[in-house]
XYZ file of C-alpha atoms in Angstrom:
665
model
C -105.186 130.682 -55.018
C -102.134 132.736 -55.944
C -102.276 136.376 -56.810
C -103.693 136.517 -60.327
C -102.090 139.887 -60.977
C -98.422 138.956 -61.113
C -98.447 135.332 -62.189
C -101.223 135.616 -64.752
C -99.578 138.675 -66.268
C -96.297 136.792 -66.475
C -98.078 133.989 -68.330
C -99.903 136.562 -70.454
C -96.598 138.226 -71.340
C -95.197 134.905 -72.529
C -98.347 134.228 -74.551
C -98.055 137.693 -76.080
C -94.529 136.875 -77.190
C -95.816 133.752 -78.936
C -98.667 135.749 -80.452
C -96.225 138.315 -81.794
C -94.232 135.551 -83.473
C -97.403 134.185 -85.093
C -98.477 137.654 -86.270
C -94.969 138.340 -87.539
C -94.914 135.093 -89.528
C -98.364 135.920 -90.910
C -97.130 139.364 -91.955
C -94.045 137.829 -93.578
C -96.236 135.363 -95.486
C -98.539 138.088 -96.795
C -95.619 140.355 -97.721
C -93.904 137.473 -99.496
C -97.048 136.752 -101.507
C -97.350 140.446 -102.392
C -93.737 140.605 -103.596
C -94.205 137.375 -105.521
C -97.218 138.931 -107.225
C -94.991 141.810 -108.353
C -92.415 139.313 -109.579
C -95.134 137.375 -111.391
C -96.300 140.491 -113.233
C -92.718 141.382 -114.189
C -91.570 137.943 -115.381
C -94.647 136.276 -116.815
C -93.932 137.582 -120.303
C -90.468 136.082 -120.129
C -91.808 132.630 -119.314
C -95.181 131.226 -120.110
C -98.480 132.763 -119.130
C -98.928 130.560 -116.068
C -101.593 131.125 -113.418
C -100.160 132.752 -110.306
C -100.439 129.671 -108.093
C -98.462 127.644 -110.642
C -95.894 130.425 -110.980
C -95.334 130.325 -107.231
C -94.034 126.768 -107.467
C -91.787 127.526 -110.440
C -88.113 128.388 -110.077
C -88.899 132.118 -110.438
C -91.559 132.003 -107.734
C -89.579 129.934 -105.257
C -86.475 132.092 -105.745
C -88.465 135.277 -105.206
C -90.186 133.930 -102.079
C -86.933 132.644 -100.620
C -85.205 135.975 -101.272
C -87.973 137.914 -99.503
C -88.037 135.579 -96.493
C -84.245 135.696 -96.191
C -84.231 139.472 -96.511
C -86.803 139.991 -93.757
C -85.285 137.278 -91.583
C -81.755 138.652 -91.890
C -83.003 142.175 -91.123
C -84.731 141.007 -87.957
C -81.845 138.759 -86.889
C -79.310 141.551 -87.345
C -81.325 143.877 -85.122
C -82.025 141.021 -82.689
C -78.293 140.348 -82.388
C -77.643 144.068 -82.066
C -80.028 144.202 -79.104
C -78.646 141.025 -77.525
C -76.723 143.266 -75.161
C -80.013 143.865 -73.389
C -81.129 147.083 -71.796
C -77.742 148.804 -71.903
C -77.605 148.360 -75.673
C -81.030 149.937 -76.085
C -79.969 152.863 -73.885
C -76.859 153.446 -75.974
C -78.934 153.182 -79.160
C -80.904 156.290 -78.156
C -77.796 158.163 -76.985
C -78.468 157.956 -73.253
C -75.695 158.582 -70.726
C -75.260 156.298 -67.696
C -75.928 157.960 -64.355
C -73.062 157.125 -62.045
C -74.243 155.619 -58.743
C -72.244 158.196 -56.765
C -73.448 161.176 -58.818
C -73.540 164.565 -57.067
C -76.206 166.064 -59.334
C -79.252 166.700 -57.103
C -81.801 165.733 -59.754
C -79.977 162.499 -60.542
C -79.639 161.755 -56.820
C -83.385 162.247 -56.452
C -84.042 159.709 -59.194
C -81.563 157.216 -57.739
C -83.094 157.467 -54.263
C -86.582 156.820 -55.657
C -85.403 153.861 -57.728
C -83.482 152.335 -54.822
C -86.495 152.649 -52.520
C -88.730 150.965 -55.112
C -86.195 148.210 -55.852
C -85.640 147.304 -52.196
C -89.374 147.430 -51.462
C -90.266 145.200 -54.435
C -87.396 142.724 -54.081
C -85.658 143.233 -57.437
C -82.033 144.280 -58.049
C -81.531 148.012 -58.535
C -81.625 148.730 -62.298
C -78.907 150.729 -64.026
C -79.957 154.328 -64.673
C -79.454 156.417 -67.811
C -80.427 159.956 -68.806
C -80.990 161.459 -72.262
C -79.261 164.797 -71.667
C -80.482 166.539 -74.821
C -84.165 165.677 -74.458
C -86.183 168.434 -72.810
C -89.442 166.478 -73.120
C -90.834 164.330 -70.289
C -90.486 160.615 -70.886
C -88.929 157.404 -69.581
C -88.662 153.706 -70.395
C -87.149 150.474 -69.116
C -85.390 147.913 -71.282
C -83.844 144.497 -70.857
C -84.644 140.812 -70.981
C -84.647 140.032 -67.253
C -85.212 142.108 -64.080
C -81.618 141.419 -63.058
C -80.176 143.331 -66.027
C -82.873 145.937 -66.543
C -82.002 149.573 -67.218
C -84.181 152.632 -66.717
C -83.783 155.599 -69.053
C -85.273 159.018 -68.320
C -85.127 162.259 -70.261
C -83.491 165.370 -68.857
C -86.915 167.002 -68.990
C -88.339 164.350 -66.656
C -85.637 165.118 -64.088
C -86.077 168.878 -64.222
C -89.845 169.286 -64.751
C -91.215 166.615 -62.404
C -91.501 166.860 -58.648
C -90.413 163.974 -56.450
C -93.976 162.612 -56.183
C -94.455 162.851 -59.948
C -91.112 161.185 -60.653
C -92.008 158.466 -58.160
C -95.228 157.846 -60.091
C -93.262 157.472 -63.333
C -90.756 155.122 -61.661
C -93.618 153.022 -60.269
C -95.090 152.767 -63.778
C -91.774 151.564 -65.178
C -91.249 149.083 -62.329
C -94.570 147.530 -63.294
C -93.118 146.783 -66.738
C -90.082 145.169 -65.060
C -92.191 143.014 -62.749
C -94.752 141.928 -65.347
C -92.294 140.820 -68.036
C -93.187 143.552 -70.536
C -89.562 144.449 -71.295
C -88.816 141.338 -73.347
C -91.824 141.947 -75.576
C -90.826 145.575 -76.078
C -87.274 144.771 -77.172
C -88.375 141.927 -79.443
C -90.930 144.150 -81.143
C -88.098 146.431 -82.266
C -86.264 143.482 -83.837
C -89.305 141.985 -85.560
C -90.323 145.267 -87.160
C -86.766 145.930 -88.351
C -86.939 143.081 -90.885
C -90.193 144.317 -92.412
C -88.853 147.869 -92.516
C -85.753 146.685 -94.380
C -87.884 145.617 -97.336
C -89.296 149.132 -97.643
C -85.820 150.657 -97.318
C -84.468 148.469 -100.129
C -87.452 149.433 -102.277
C -86.704 153.090 -101.568
C -83.083 152.562 -102.643
C -84.120 150.870 -105.891
C -86.613 153.646 -106.584
C -83.927 156.290 -106.266
C -81.465 154.240 -108.320
C -84.026 153.752 -111.078
C -85.441 157.245 -111.411
C -82.723 159.586 -110.183
C -79.384 158.172 -111.335
C -79.019 158.776 -115.027
C -82.168 156.988 -116.081
C -83.157 159.644 -118.636
C -81.680 157.863 -121.700
C -84.133 156.044 -123.897
C -81.895 153.090 -124.664
C -82.109 149.634 -123.193
C -80.255 150.663 -120.010
C -82.775 153.451 -119.483
C -85.669 151.036 -119.730
C -83.947 148.667 -117.297
C -83.473 151.489 -114.825
C -87.105 152.476 -115.170
C -88.159 148.882 -114.536
C -85.905 148.795 -111.486
C -87.494 151.999 -110.260
C -90.987 150.552 -110.649
C -89.976 147.401 -108.809
C -88.455 149.578 -106.105
C -91.673 151.573 -105.837
C -93.685 148.382 -105.456
C -91.308 147.016 -102.810
C -91.357 150.304 -100.928
C -95.160 150.374 -100.896
C -95.370 146.745 -99.782
C -92.676 147.244 -97.141
C -94.201 150.347 -95.619
C -97.690 148.897 -95.702
C -96.217 145.979 -93.767
C -94.655 148.411 -91.306
C -98.025 150.130 -90.927
C -99.693 146.893 -89.891
C -96.686 146.033 -87.730
C -97.117 149.334 -85.900
C -100.813 148.541 -85.578
C -99.970 145.256 -83.856
C -97.396 147.079 -81.728
C -99.964 149.636 -80.579
C -102.631 147.046 -79.824
C -100.251 145.051 -77.630
C -98.991 148.148 -75.827
C -102.157 150.080 -74.887
C -103.611 147.680 -72.359
C -100.241 147.153 -70.694
C -99.844 150.921 -70.283
C -103.181 151.198 -68.490
C -102.216 148.352 -66.167
C -98.820 149.941 -65.503
C -100.535 153.215 -64.553
C -102.746 151.331 -62.126
C -99.779 149.427 -60.679
C -97.954 152.726 -60.132
C -100.843 153.890 -57.958
C -100.726 150.597 -56.078
C -96.964 150.908 -55.517
C -96.889 154.571 -54.472
C -100.410 154.930 -52.995
C -100.398 158.415 -54.498
C -102.705 158.711 -57.537
C -101.887 162.368 -58.043
C -98.178 161.639 -58.486
C -98.541 159.760 -61.760
C -101.675 161.753 -62.698
C -99.795 165.042 -62.447
C -96.851 163.590 -64.402
C -99.227 162.583 -67.196
C -100.804 166.042 -67.107
C -97.400 167.671 -67.568
C -96.663 165.382 -70.508
C -99.942 166.518 -72.036
C -98.816 170.138 -71.680
C -95.093 169.918 -72.471
C -94.987 166.782 -74.659
C -92.965 163.592 -74.456
C -91.602 163.362 -78.010
C -87.968 162.311 -78.414
C -86.501 164.715 -80.945
C -82.784 163.908 -80.712
C -82.859 160.231 -81.725
C -83.790 158.600 -85.002
C -85.212 155.649 -83.063
C -88.149 157.542 -81.550
C -90.753 155.597 -83.535
C -89.046 152.286 -82.670
C -89.204 153.185 -78.976
C -92.794 154.458 -78.983
C -94.305 151.364 -77.396
C -91.630 151.281 -74.682
C -91.931 154.807 -73.323
C -94.033 156.280 -70.526
C -95.748 158.543 -73.066
C -95.828 158.820 -76.861
C -92.251 159.362 -78.081
C -92.896 159.970 -81.799
C -95.302 162.048 -83.829
C -97.294 159.622 -85.947
C -99.913 159.919 -88.601
C -103.064 157.864 -88.020
C -102.400 158.389 -84.298
C -105.838 157.018 -83.415
C -104.764 153.649 -84.824
C -101.008 153.685 -84.250
C -100.726 155.361 -80.836
C -99.058 152.968 -78.401
C -100.681 154.675 -75.423
C -104.271 155.595 -74.610
C -105.015 159.343 -74.710
C -103.649 161.327 -71.753
C -107.152 162.324 -70.633
C -108.268 158.722 -70.626
C -105.252 157.592 -68.593
C -105.731 160.329 -65.975
C -109.453 159.715 -65.570
C -108.892 155.964 -65.352
C -106.509 156.540 -62.436
C -109.045 158.677 -60.591
C -112.244 160.236 -61.985
C -112.251 164.013 -61.637
C -108.466 164.297 -61.300
C -108.074 165.990 -64.688
C -110.385 168.836 -63.663
C -108.484 169.333 -60.394
C -105.115 169.440 -62.141
C -106.383 172.010 -64.634
C -107.814 174.119 -61.866
C -104.513 174.231 -59.983
C -102.647 175.587 -62.989
C -105.310 177.963 -64.218
C -103.909 180.901 -62.246
C -100.338 180.443 -63.498
C -100.657 179.165 -67.087
C -102.179 180.812 -70.172
C -105.543 179.319 -71.010
C -104.438 178.018 -74.395
C -101.863 175.777 -72.701
C -104.564 174.157 -70.659
C -106.542 172.977 -73.648
C -106.689 169.259 -73.771
C -108.237 166.899 -76.224
C -111.567 166.206 -74.531
C -113.257 164.689 -77.524
C -112.552 161.213 -76.219
C -114.459 159.766 -73.311
C -112.836 158.716 -70.070
C -112.425 155.181 -71.401
C -114.443 152.121 -72.041
C -115.924 150.309 -69.085
C -113.881 147.198 -69.812
C -110.592 149.074 -69.498
C -111.714 150.900 -66.381
C -112.754 147.624 -64.795
C -109.345 146.182 -65.629
C -107.563 149.156 -64.099
C -109.745 149.126 -60.998
C -108.744 145.518 -60.329
C -105.265 146.836 -59.622
C -106.087 150.281 -58.234
C -108.845 149.257 -55.815
C -106.556 147.603 -53.233
C -104.335 150.676 -53.219
C -107.226 153.035 -52.614
C -108.235 151.129 -49.542
C -104.835 151.506 -47.859
C -103.735 154.295 -45.609
C -100.691 156.255 -46.688
C -99.775 157.034 -43.106
C -98.633 153.581 -41.996
C -96.065 153.974 -39.236
C -92.466 153.010 -39.875
C -91.581 150.173 -37.549
C -88.638 150.761 -35.266
C -87.082 147.365 -35.931
C -85.697 146.033 -39.193
C -86.321 142.419 -38.217
C -89.080 140.410 -39.914
C -92.229 140.109 -37.853
C -94.576 137.282 -37.062
C -96.202 136.093 -40.289
C -99.857 135.943 -41.158
C -100.470 132.197 -41.623
C -103.802 132.661 -43.396
C -102.247 134.617 -46.244
C -100.270 132.823 -48.915
C -96.898 134.319 -49.717
C -97.484 134.166 -53.453
C -100.066 136.948 -53.055
C -97.192 139.281 -52.173
C -95.089 138.522 -55.250
C -94.754 141.425 -57.661
C -96.303 143.966 -55.289
C -95.091 146.876 -53.166
C -96.824 147.464 -49.850
C -96.778 150.505 -47.591
C -94.814 148.515 -45.048
C -92.156 147.337 -47.512
C -91.706 150.873 -48.818
C -91.444 152.257 -45.276
C -88.846 149.578 -44.505
C -86.835 150.583 -47.587
C -86.933 154.281 -46.722
C -85.925 153.601 -43.118
C -83.081 151.306 -44.170
C -81.657 153.842 -46.632
C -81.808 156.551 -43.971
C -79.846 154.347 -41.559
C -77.016 153.601 -43.997
C -73.884 155.658 -43.180
C -73.054 158.016 -46.038
C -69.558 156.613 -46.598
C -70.813 153.041 -46.518
C -73.593 153.791 -49.015
C -71.235 155.597 -51.401
C -68.862 152.624 -51.351
C -71.670 150.376 -52.590
C -71.766 152.439 -55.783
C -68.140 151.665 -56.708
C -66.784 148.434 -58.149
C -64.157 148.081 -55.424
C -66.670 148.803 -52.670
C -69.257 146.385 -54.069
C -66.652 143.610 -54.242
C -65.521 144.220 -50.662
C -69.182 144.157 -49.571
C -69.485 140.572 -50.838
C -66.517 139.606 -48.681
C -67.714 141.628 -45.688
C -71.132 139.966 -45.737
C -69.443 136.608 -45.138
C -67.173 137.667 -42.262
C -68.723 140.650 -40.465
C -70.066 138.515 -37.584
C -66.732 136.735 -36.978
C -63.992 137.709 -34.567
C -61.207 139.982 -35.914
C -58.641 137.191 -35.822
C -60.839 134.826 -37.850
C -61.656 137.636 -40.262
C -57.947 138.050 -41.013
C -57.542 134.303 -41.498
C -60.392 134.181 -43.976
C -59.227 137.215 -45.943
C -55.733 135.722 -46.184
C -57.239 133.000 -48.381
C -57.867 135.539 -51.131
C -55.241 136.118 -53.803
C -53.751 139.609 -53.791
C -55.214 141.790 -56.501
C -55.637 145.581 -56.807
C -59.396 145.241 -57.308
C -60.469 141.719 -56.353
C -58.186 141.149 -53.399
C -59.055 142.059 -49.814
C -58.740 145.805 -49.178
C -58.502 146.427 -45.414
C -59.110 150.183 -45.670
C -62.505 149.611 -47.315
C -63.419 146.654 -45.131
C -62.711 148.716 -42.000
C -65.470 151.098 -43.112
C -67.922 148.340 -44.031
C -67.645 145.777 -41.245
C -68.757 148.067 -38.386
C -71.711 149.351 -40.444
C -72.875 145.810 -41.260
C -72.553 144.769 -37.624
C -74.662 147.741 -36.564
C -77.331 147.225 -39.250
C -77.724 143.545 -38.459
C -78.540 140.450 -40.486
C -81.794 141.743 -41.984
C -79.963 144.397 -44.005
C -77.692 141.916 -45.793
C -79.747 141.305 -48.910
C -80.986 144.898 -49.333
C -77.447 146.326 -49.283
C -76.342 143.616 -51.718
C -79.123 144.701 -54.097
C -77.892 148.299 -53.801
C -74.446 147.114 -54.910
C -75.701 145.186 -57.954
C -75.326 148.083 -60.482
C -71.626 148.303 -59.590
C -71.162 144.513 -59.670
C -72.761 144.342 -63.130
C -69.994 146.627 -64.406
C -67.357 143.963 -63.742
C -65.787 142.299 -66.765
C -66.596 138.581 -67.275
C -63.136 137.602 -65.980
C -63.592 139.803 -62.909
C -67.016 138.304 -62.238
C -65.586 134.796 -62.380
C -62.774 135.757 -60.021
C -65.229 137.350 -57.575
C -67.402 134.231 -57.546
C -64.302 132.096 -56.963
C -63.203 134.287 -54.018
C -66.685 134.164 -52.487
C -66.621 130.381 -52.765
C -63.244 130.287 -50.974
C -64.663 132.248 -48.034
C -67.747 130.029 -47.892
C -65.722 126.820 -47.920
C -63.224 128.010 -45.295
C -65.037 126.397 -42.351
C -66.142 123.270 -44.251
C -69.816 124.041 -43.714
C -72.397 126.105 -45.577
C -74.875 128.255 -43.686
C -78.263 129.230 -45.105
C -77.044 132.766 -45.786
C -73.892 131.528 -47.522
C -76.057 129.276 -49.635
C -78.364 132.180 -50.457
C -75.511 134.590 -51.232
C -73.577 132.279 -53.552
C -76.724 131.226 -55.398
C -77.829 134.855 -55.791
C -74.431 135.972 -57.137
C -74.186 133.021 -59.520
C -77.640 133.765 -60.872
C -76.984 137.467 -61.502
C -73.259 137.481 -62.315
C -72.554 133.994 -63.637
C -72.502 132.714 -67.199
C -75.840 133.310 -68.940
C -77.089 135.649 -66.197
C -78.817 137.910 -68.737
C -80.506 135.151 -70.701
C -84.258 134.601 -70.606
C -85.241 131.240 -69.110
C -87.759 129.490 -71.409
C -90.722 127.497 -70.122
C -90.042 123.766 -70.337
C -92.309 122.101 -67.756
C -96.089 122.430 -67.621
C -96.934 119.993 -64.828
C -95.436 119.074 -61.462
C -94.758 115.435 -62.338
C -91.882 116.528 -64.569
C -90.131 118.396 -61.735
C -90.964 116.181 -58.750
C -87.303 115.356 -57.869
C -86.469 119.071 -57.794
C -89.517 119.783 -55.614
C -88.473 117.075 -53.149
C -84.992 118.557 -52.788
C -86.263 122.101 -52.325
C -88.930 121.240 -49.765
C -86.544 118.902 -47.919
C -84.242 121.874 -47.405
C -87.084 124.115 -46.235
C -88.497 121.470 -43.895
C -85.107 120.994 -42.243
C -84.545 124.758 -42.041
C -87.940 125.357 -40.447
C -87.768 122.729 -37.686
C -85.493 121.699 -34.829
C -85.681 117.888 -34.939
C -85.506 115.287 -37.733
C -88.937 113.975 -36.753
C -90.533 117.419 -37.093
C -88.714 117.950 -40.387
C -90.079 114.687 -41.800
C -93.618 115.580 -40.773
C -93.398 119.097 -42.205
C -91.878 117.769 -45.431
C -94.780 115.353 -45.997
C -97.313 118.118 -45.300
C -95.631 120.453 -47.789
C -95.394 117.776 -50.482
C -99.016 116.686 -50.017
C -100.235 119.610 -52.067
C -98.527 118.270 -55.194
C -100.342 114.953 -54.994
C -97.798 112.529 -56.422
C -98.721 109.856 -53.851
C -95.180 108.446 -53.881
C -93.368 110.727 -51.468
C -90.257 109.799 -49.564
C -90.985 109.685 -45.859
C -87.880 111.611 -44.811
C -86.530 115.073 -45.526
C -83.023 114.377 -46.756
C -79.992 116.638 -46.727
C -79.504 118.887 -49.764
C -76.146 120.112 -51.008
C -75.510 123.528 -52.553
C -75.097 121.989 -55.984
C -78.353 120.037 -55.655
C -80.236 123.169 -54.597
C -78.938 125.130 -57.588
C -79.914 122.335 -59.950
C -83.373 122.113 -58.359
C -83.953 125.868 -58.669
C -82.781 125.889 -62.291
C -85.325 123.174 -63.080
C -88.173 124.829 -61.166
C -87.535 128.162 -62.884
C -88.529 126.467 -66.136
C -92.022 125.834 -64.824
C -94.947 127.623 -66.399
C -95.563 130.912 -64.481
C -98.976 129.719 -63.305
C -97.380 126.685 -61.591
C -94.841 128.669 -59.579
C -97.222 130.115 -56.934
C -97.787 126.675 -55.407
C -94.015 126.229 -55.040
C -93.691 129.622 -53.330
C -96.614 128.810 -51.027
C -95.227 125.379 -50.103
C -91.904 126.963 -49.134
C -93.793 129.643 -47.250
C -95.771 127.001 -45.386
C -92.520 125.486 -44.126
C -91.095 128.759 -42.826
C -94.348 130.027 -41.272
C -95.735 126.817 -39.769
C -94.470 127.665 -36.273
C -95.835 131.228 -36.356
C -92.448 132.944 -36.635
C -89.836 133.583 -39.294
C -86.204 134.163 -38.434
C -83.858 136.140 -40.637
C -82.184 133.084 -42.164
C -85.504 131.532 -43.166
C -86.566 134.816 -44.667
C -83.349 135.133 -46.681
C -83.817 131.605 -47.990
C -87.392 132.481 -48.969
C -86.209 135.587 -50.816
C -83.535 133.518 -52.556
C -86.039 130.993 -53.903
C -88.371 133.754 -55.058
C -85.480 135.483 -56.840
C -84.316 132.282 -58.528
C -87.861 131.597 -59.753
C -88.189 135.145 -61.167
C -90.855 135.929 -58.563
C -89.727 139.181 -56.876
C -90.652 139.024 -53.192
C -91.229 142.336 -51.373
C -88.845 143.040 -48.547
C -91.574 142.677 -45.938
C -93.409 139.880 -47.715
C -93.501 137.794 -44.549
C -94.857 140.523 -42.309
C -98.256 140.174 -40.699
C -100.168 142.721 -42.710
C -97.815 143.918 -45.429
C -99.183 147.439 -45.048
């Protein structure tokens, strides 16, 4: 059975989104009824004394209900459209500054190195980084709709107050939100609450207009203003009561996910004290965002509480700091206090110990994630070779999805250390990232053929071939070898995402020219073009909805995908046919074709687009069937591995860099 952690949490995240919609509609219904009751009390003397349920169906009642629904709906839709820009829009909303990939600031470089290590190790594109320069508190959050366009925002206080291990713990926590699909829920919560809040804001405006703008006269206008003020007061009360319950829903959804993200951080970093110490410092120094008016909107998204709230026991989006630390490792809180006792005044060490270390149910849930990490050694040797190793046939590849192992992290660290400084800095620029895409397609060709291929590209100051940059990239790629191709491409993704839509289209067109130059498509060329189209093409930032909930609906797409894998994993047509039938047997249609046919690039893209619309709990079997094809002979070459990573990426199942290694540790 597939790893329940990643895939079940993905399904749970989608169910939570549906639940939020239901709760939101329920809240809108109750608020509408409350406003209609106010309207009924105001207008019943002007009509007949009808019972309330009859008044609701009258013209007055229907008009009032429609106005309230439209008001809340428009408020939510406006904010939803405002946040359609994804994570970058949220970052700009709170006044965060983008961290340039080639920054020279040592603290920002430290953050970027940690994020790049985690991204390469987990198999997701490197997120864009932002910093809130004016925030001295310790906090961070991720935002976006898909892992491919995620952004990570940290406060200046997090950069300056946290050590590397502590910052790594925070980054691991935030990567858990990226991998488990929490970001979409977080952004949508902001939009849904905005509509309810608008009702209270309009009530507040009417209250001020009625009581504070010349309403002292005792004539008819004065009475009208007083009535408007009373209506405004009622709307404000109803609106803010609705916001209160909205925040209650927000907090309930957020708390459990925060505990799981803490546990995942320990699993990713294998260092409980990193995130534990970061939480301890938040408890001492605070994580409140004081320079943005959106602190309360962002509360459920942040690493720690970002806003001071009344009724914090009910409305806090995070469990208490003590509870989070003790859930990570019992006794850690006492050790952290003891270390600082000699250097900090005693009053600073006071923590709220009135709450227990957490309910058993939450601890059990956390331990499901933490336990595997505790059993691993943190001293796993870094392998001398970057090539994938012999796979472990008994272990299904889907168990590696959404995880970070000691081996994958060691691979990432070793790879980054081997990158030449000039080469790595070029990946952080738009021009360098574009030339990397070209270099990846020609670096293993002879110099004469390289020139012929590059001559196919139209001259352009940015998108054309730039020999001076390519001369610095081609030797480095040749030295690093084939295994480094996808990791360095992921390092270049932040720069590629900065291209304008027209520039993206032109880049994709140039890449296609280089691929088609020899009238054949290799597995890597297929993987590269599909990867770039997915992350840079039209609709790259859109969330893919679930459409298919059984395999019968996607059987043609499955046949195409497994035909490709069967042919890639064998040497003869007969072996390919046999392997194809074995891989398809697990889906039990009983009407399989007996041969593994050829699959074009267009057919593969169409198949992957269809399979990505499967329910999350159906995707593990697809990953495992592909894995069976590439591991059946007891070895995995680089091209098979790249194809496996491609499929996992296209299905929104991030595959760790060493997911095909024997132990993954």
